[in-house]
Tab-separated table of C-alpha atoms in Angstrom:
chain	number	residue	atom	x	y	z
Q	43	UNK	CA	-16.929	6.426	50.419
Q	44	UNK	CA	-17.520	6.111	46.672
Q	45	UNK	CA	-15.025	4.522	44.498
Q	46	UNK	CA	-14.073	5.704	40.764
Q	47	UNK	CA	-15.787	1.716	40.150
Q	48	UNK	CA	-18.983	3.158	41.416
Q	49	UNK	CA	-18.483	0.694	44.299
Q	50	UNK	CA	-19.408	1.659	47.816
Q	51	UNK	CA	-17.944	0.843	51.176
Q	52	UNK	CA	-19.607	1.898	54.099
Q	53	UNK	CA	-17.982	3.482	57.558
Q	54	UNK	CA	-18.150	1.072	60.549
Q	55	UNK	CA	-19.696	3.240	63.810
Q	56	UNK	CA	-17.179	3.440	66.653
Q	57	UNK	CA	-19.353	2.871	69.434
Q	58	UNK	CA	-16.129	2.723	72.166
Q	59	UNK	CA	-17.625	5.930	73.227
Q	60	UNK	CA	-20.981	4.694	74.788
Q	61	UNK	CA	-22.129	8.111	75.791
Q	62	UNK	CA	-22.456	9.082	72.393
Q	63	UNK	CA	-24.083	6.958	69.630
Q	64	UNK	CA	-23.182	7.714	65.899
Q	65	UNK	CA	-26.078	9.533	64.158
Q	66	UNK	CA	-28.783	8.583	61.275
Q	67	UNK	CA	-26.040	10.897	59.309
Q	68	UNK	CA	-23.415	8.285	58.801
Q	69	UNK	CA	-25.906	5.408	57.760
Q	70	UNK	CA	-24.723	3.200	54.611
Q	71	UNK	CA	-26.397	3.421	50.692
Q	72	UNK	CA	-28.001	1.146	49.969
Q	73	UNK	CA	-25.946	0.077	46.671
Q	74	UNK	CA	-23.003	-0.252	49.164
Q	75	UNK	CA	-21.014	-3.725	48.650
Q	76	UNK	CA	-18.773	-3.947	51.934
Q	77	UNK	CA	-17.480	-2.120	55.109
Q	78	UNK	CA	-14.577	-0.160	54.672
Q	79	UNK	CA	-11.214	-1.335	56.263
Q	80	UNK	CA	-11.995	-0.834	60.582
Q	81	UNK	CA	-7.960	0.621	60.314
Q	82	UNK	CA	-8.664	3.508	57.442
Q	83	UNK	CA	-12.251	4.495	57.965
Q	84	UNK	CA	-14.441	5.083	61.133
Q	85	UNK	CA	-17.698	6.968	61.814
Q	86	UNK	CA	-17.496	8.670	64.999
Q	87	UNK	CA	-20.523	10.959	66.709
Q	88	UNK	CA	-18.718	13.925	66.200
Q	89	UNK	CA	-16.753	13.445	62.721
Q	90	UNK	CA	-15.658	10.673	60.386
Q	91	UNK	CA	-12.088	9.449	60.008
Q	92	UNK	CA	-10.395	8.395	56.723
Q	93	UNK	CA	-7.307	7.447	56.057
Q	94	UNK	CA	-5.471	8.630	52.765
Q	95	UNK	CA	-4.912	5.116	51.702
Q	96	UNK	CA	-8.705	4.999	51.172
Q	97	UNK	CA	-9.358	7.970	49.617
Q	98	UNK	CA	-6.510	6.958	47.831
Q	99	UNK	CA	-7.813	3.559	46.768
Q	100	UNK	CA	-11.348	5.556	46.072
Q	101	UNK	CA	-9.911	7.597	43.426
Q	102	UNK	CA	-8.231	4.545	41.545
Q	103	UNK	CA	-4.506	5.732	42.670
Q	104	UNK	CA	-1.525	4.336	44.250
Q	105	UNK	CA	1.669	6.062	45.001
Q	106	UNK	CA	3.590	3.894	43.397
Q	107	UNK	CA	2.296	4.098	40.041
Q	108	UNK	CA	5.443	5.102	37.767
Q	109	UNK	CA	4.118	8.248	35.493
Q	110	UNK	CA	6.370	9.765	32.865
Q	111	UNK	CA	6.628	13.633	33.343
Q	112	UNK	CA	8.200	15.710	30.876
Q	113	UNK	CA	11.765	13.014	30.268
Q	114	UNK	CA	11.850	11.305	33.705
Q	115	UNK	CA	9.951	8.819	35.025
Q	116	UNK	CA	9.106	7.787	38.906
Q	117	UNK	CA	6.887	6.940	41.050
Q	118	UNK	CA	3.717	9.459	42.211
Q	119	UNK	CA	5.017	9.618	45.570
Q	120	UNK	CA	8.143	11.525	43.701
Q	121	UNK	CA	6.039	13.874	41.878
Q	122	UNK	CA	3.029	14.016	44.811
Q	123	UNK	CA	0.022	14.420	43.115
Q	124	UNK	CA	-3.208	16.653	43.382
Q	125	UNK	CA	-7.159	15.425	43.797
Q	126	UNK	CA	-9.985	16.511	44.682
Q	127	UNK	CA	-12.508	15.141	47.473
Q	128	UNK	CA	-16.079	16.385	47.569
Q	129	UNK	CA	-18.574	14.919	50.152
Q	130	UNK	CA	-21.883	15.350	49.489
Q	131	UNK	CA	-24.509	15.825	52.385
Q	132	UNK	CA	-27.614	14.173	51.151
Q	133	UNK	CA	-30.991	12.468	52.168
Q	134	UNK	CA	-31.536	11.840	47.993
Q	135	UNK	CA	-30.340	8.074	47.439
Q	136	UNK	CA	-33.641	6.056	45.929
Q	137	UNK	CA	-31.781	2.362	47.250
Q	138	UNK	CA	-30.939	3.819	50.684
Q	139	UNK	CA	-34.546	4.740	50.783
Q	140	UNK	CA	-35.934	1.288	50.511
Q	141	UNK	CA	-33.497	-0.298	53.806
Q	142	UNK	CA	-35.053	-0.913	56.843
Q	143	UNK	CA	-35.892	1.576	58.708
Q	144	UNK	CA	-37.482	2.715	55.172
Q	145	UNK	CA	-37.387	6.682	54.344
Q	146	UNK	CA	-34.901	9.164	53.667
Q	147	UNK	CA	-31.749	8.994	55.719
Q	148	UNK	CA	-29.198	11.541	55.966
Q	149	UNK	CA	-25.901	11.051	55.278
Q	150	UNK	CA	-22.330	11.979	54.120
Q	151	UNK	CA	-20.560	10.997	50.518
Q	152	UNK	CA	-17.140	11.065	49.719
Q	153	UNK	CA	-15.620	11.014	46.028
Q	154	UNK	CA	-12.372	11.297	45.643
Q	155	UNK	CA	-10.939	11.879	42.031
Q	156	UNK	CA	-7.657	12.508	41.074
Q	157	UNK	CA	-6.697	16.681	39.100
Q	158	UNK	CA	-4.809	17.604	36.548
Q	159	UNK	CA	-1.580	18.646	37.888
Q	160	UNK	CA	-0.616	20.901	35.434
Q	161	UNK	CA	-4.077	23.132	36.381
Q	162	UNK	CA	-1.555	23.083	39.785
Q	163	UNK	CA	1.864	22.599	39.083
Q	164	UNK	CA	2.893	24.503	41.999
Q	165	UNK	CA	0.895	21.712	44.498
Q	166	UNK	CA	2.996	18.620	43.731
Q	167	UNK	CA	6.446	19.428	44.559
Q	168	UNK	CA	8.863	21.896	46.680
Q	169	UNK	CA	12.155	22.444	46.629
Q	170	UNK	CA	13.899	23.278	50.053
Q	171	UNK	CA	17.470	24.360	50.014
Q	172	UNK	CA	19.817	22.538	52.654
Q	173	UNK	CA	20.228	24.189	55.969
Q	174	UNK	CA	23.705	23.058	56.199
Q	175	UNK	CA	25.278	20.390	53.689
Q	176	UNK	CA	27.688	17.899	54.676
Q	177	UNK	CA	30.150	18.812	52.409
Q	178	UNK	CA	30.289	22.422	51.353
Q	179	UNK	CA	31.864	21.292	48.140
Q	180	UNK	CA	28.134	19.489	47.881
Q	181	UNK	CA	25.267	20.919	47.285
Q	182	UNK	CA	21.883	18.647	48.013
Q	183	UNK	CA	19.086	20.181	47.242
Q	184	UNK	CA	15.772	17.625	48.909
Q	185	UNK	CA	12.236	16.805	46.631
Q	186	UNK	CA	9.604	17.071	48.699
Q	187	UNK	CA	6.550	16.030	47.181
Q	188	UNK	CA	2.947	16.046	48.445
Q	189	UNK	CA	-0.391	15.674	48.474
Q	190	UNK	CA	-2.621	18.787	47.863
Q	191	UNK	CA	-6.304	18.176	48.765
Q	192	UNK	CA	-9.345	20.465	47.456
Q	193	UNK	CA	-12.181	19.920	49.241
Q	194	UNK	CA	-15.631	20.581	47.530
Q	195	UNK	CA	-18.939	20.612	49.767
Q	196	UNK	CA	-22.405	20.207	48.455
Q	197	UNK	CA	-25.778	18.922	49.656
Q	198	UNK	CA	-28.987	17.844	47.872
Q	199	UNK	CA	-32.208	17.308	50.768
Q	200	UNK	CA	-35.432	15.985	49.560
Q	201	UNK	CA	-38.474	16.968	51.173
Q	202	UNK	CA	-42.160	15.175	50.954
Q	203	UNK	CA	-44.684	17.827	49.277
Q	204	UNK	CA	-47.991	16.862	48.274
Q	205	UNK	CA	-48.125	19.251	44.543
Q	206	UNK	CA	-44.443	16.962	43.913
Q	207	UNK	CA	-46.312	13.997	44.544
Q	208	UNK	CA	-49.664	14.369	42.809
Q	209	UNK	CA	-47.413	15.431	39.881
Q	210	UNK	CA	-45.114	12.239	40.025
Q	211	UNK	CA	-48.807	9.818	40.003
Q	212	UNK	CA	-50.286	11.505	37.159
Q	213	UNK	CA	-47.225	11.566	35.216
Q	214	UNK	CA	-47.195	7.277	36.215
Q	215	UNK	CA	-50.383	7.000	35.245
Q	216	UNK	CA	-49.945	8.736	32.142
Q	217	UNK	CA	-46.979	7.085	31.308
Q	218	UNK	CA	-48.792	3.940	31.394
Q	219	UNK	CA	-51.636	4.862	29.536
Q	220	UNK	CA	-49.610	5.780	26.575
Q	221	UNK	CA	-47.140	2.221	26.706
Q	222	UNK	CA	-50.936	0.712	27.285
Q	223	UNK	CA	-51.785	2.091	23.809
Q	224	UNK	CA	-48.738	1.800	21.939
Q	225	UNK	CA	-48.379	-1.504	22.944
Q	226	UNK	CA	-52.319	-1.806	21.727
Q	227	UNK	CA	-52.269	0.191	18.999
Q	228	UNK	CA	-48.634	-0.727	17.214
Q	229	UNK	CA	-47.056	-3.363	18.349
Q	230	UNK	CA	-49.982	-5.620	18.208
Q	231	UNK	CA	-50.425	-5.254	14.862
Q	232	UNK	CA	-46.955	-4.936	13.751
Q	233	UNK	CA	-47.169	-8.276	15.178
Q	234	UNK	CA	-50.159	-9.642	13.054
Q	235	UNK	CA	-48.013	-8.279	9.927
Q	236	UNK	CA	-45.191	-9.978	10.868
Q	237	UNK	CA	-44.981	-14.289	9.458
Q	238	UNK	CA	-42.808	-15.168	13.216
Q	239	UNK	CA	-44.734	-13.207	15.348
Q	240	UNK	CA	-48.091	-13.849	14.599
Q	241	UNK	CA	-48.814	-15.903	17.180
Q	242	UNK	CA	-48.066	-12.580	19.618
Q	243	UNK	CA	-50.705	-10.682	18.135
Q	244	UNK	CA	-53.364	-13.705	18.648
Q	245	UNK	CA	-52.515	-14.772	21.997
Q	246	UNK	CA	-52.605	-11.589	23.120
Q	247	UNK	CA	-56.330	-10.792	21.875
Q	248	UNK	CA	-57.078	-14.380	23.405
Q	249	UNK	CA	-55.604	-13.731	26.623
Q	250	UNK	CA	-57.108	-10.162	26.763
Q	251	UNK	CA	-60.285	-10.945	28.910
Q	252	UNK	CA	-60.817	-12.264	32.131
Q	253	UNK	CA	-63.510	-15.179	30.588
Q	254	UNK	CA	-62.405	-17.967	28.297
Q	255	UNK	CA	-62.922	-16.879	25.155
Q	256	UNK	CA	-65.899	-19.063	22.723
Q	257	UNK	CA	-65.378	-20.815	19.613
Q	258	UNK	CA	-66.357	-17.830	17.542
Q	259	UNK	CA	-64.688	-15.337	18.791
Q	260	UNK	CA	-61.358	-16.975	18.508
Q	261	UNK	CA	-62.276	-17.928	14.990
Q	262	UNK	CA	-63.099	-14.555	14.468
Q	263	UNK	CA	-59.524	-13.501	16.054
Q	264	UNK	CA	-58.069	-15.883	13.868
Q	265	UNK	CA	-59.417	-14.635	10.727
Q	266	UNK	CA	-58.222	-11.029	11.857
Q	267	UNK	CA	-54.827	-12.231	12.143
Q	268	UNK	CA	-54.867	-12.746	8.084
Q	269	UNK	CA	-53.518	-15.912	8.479
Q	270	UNK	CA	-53.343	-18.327	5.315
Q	271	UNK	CA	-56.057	-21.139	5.159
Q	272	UNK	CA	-54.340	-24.012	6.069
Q	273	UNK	CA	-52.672	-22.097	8.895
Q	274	UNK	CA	-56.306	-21.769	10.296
Q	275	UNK	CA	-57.319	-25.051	10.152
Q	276	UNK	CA	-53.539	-26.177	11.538
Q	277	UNK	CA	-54.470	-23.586	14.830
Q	278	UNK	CA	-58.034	-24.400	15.425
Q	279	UNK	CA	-57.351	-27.935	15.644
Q	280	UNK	CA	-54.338	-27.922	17.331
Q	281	UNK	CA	-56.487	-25.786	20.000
Q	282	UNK	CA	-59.536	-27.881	19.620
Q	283	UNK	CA	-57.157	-30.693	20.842
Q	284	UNK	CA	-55.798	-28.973	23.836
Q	285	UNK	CA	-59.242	-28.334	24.372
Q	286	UNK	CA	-60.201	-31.865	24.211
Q	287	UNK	CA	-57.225	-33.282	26.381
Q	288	UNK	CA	-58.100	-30.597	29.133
Q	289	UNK	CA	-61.182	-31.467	29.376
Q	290	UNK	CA	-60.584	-35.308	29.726
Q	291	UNK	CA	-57.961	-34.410	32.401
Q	292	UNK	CA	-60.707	-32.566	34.641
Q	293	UNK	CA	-62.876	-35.409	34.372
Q	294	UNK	CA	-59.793	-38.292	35.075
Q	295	UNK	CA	-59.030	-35.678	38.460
Q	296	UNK	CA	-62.990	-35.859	39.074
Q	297	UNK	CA	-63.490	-39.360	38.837
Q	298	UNK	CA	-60.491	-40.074	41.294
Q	299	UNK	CA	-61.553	-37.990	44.193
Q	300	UNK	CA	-65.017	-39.197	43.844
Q	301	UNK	CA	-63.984	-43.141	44.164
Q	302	UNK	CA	-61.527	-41.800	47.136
Q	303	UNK	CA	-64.863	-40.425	48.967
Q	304	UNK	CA	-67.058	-43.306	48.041
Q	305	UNK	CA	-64.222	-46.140	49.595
């Protein structure tokens, strides 16, 4: 059932029947949050039960909500009140995909949202004359006031073809390809351009390769970056010295384990 909060609750399966088992068909989403209430909502083999306080509660309503119509005002369960419910057979949720056992499962939605009553004004209340008043100086007249249900079915089934799928990979790959070269082709050097960022566009062509990179070609990525001269000299020894301290740390590591062997 799927509240107006896009929150789910899923149907608990009645198994008191043990000759039957409930189907794939009343399975949870996967975005689901809780189990409905055991008392308002059950999935049997054969059907599913709700009660109209949860498809109440699903469509953000409550009877006793006071609403002003026309110069009264009362409660909805003295008006009654119109909504619609339409359940939706589908195999199509993405989350409910990825739950173990993963693939499409089959199941049943139900959304419940309230109408417009004045698109049904004759829906929401009826007058029934007395069949014999108390007093026959007294005439009562009894509200009766409802609730009027439309029910809407639809259903959406995926299928696996293999034209839909090639189509969906080449459209990923492409997709990639062009973030690949907008990222290469703008950003980086909207980057270099830019005083805050600059250090973006050089890390970027430094981290770019798979081998360390040699003194001249990050001087020569340095100088591409237009950065000022004293900005230069600040970066190339600030990375000559992380140079320098990594390379003392290798040899501190390779001294210890070779005294640990030795003793």
């Amino acid at each position: 059932v799927e509240f107006a909060n896009d929150t789910v609750c899923k149907l608990r399966c009645n198994r008191t029947n043990t000759t039957q088992n409930c189907p794939q068909d009343h399975s949870a989403l996967g975005k689901r949050v809780s189990y409905c209430p055991g008392h308002e909502a059950e999935a049997w083999a054969w059907a599913d039960m709700l009660s109209l306080g949860l498809l109440l509660s699903a469509a953000n309503l409550s009877l006793d909500t006071e609403t002003q119509h026309w110069i009264h005002k009362a409660p909805l369960r003295y008006w009654g009140l119109t909504f619609g419910l339409q359940v939706d057979y589908t195999n199509a949720d993405s989350a409910e995909f990825w739950t173990w056992p993963f693939g499409p499962k089959l199941m049943y939605i139900y959304r419940p949202r309230q109408l417009s009553l004045q698109k049904a004004t004759q829906t929401y209340t009826v007058n029934v004359p007395p069949s014999f008043p108390s007093n026959g100086d007294i005439r009562v007249v009894p509200k009766q006031s409802g609730i009027y249900i439309l029910p809407e079915g639809q259903g959406h089934i995926l299928t696996f073809t293999w034209p839909h799928a090639l189509t969906a990979v080449v459209l990923s790959v492409g997709g990639l390809g062009i973030a690949s070269m907008i990222v290469e082709t703008v950003l980086v050097r909207l980057y270099s351009k830019l005083r805050s960022l600059r250090h973006v566009s050089i890390l970027y062509h430094l981290y770019s390769s798979n081998t360390s990179p040699s003194e001249a070609e990050i001087r020569d990525v340095v100088v591409d970056a237009h950065m000022a001269p004293a900005e230069k000299v600040a970066f190339l020894r600030r990375l000559h010295g992380q140079i320098q301290e990594h390379c003392e740390q290798q040899q501190l590591e390779l001294g210890s384990a070779a005294g640990g062997s030795s003793s």
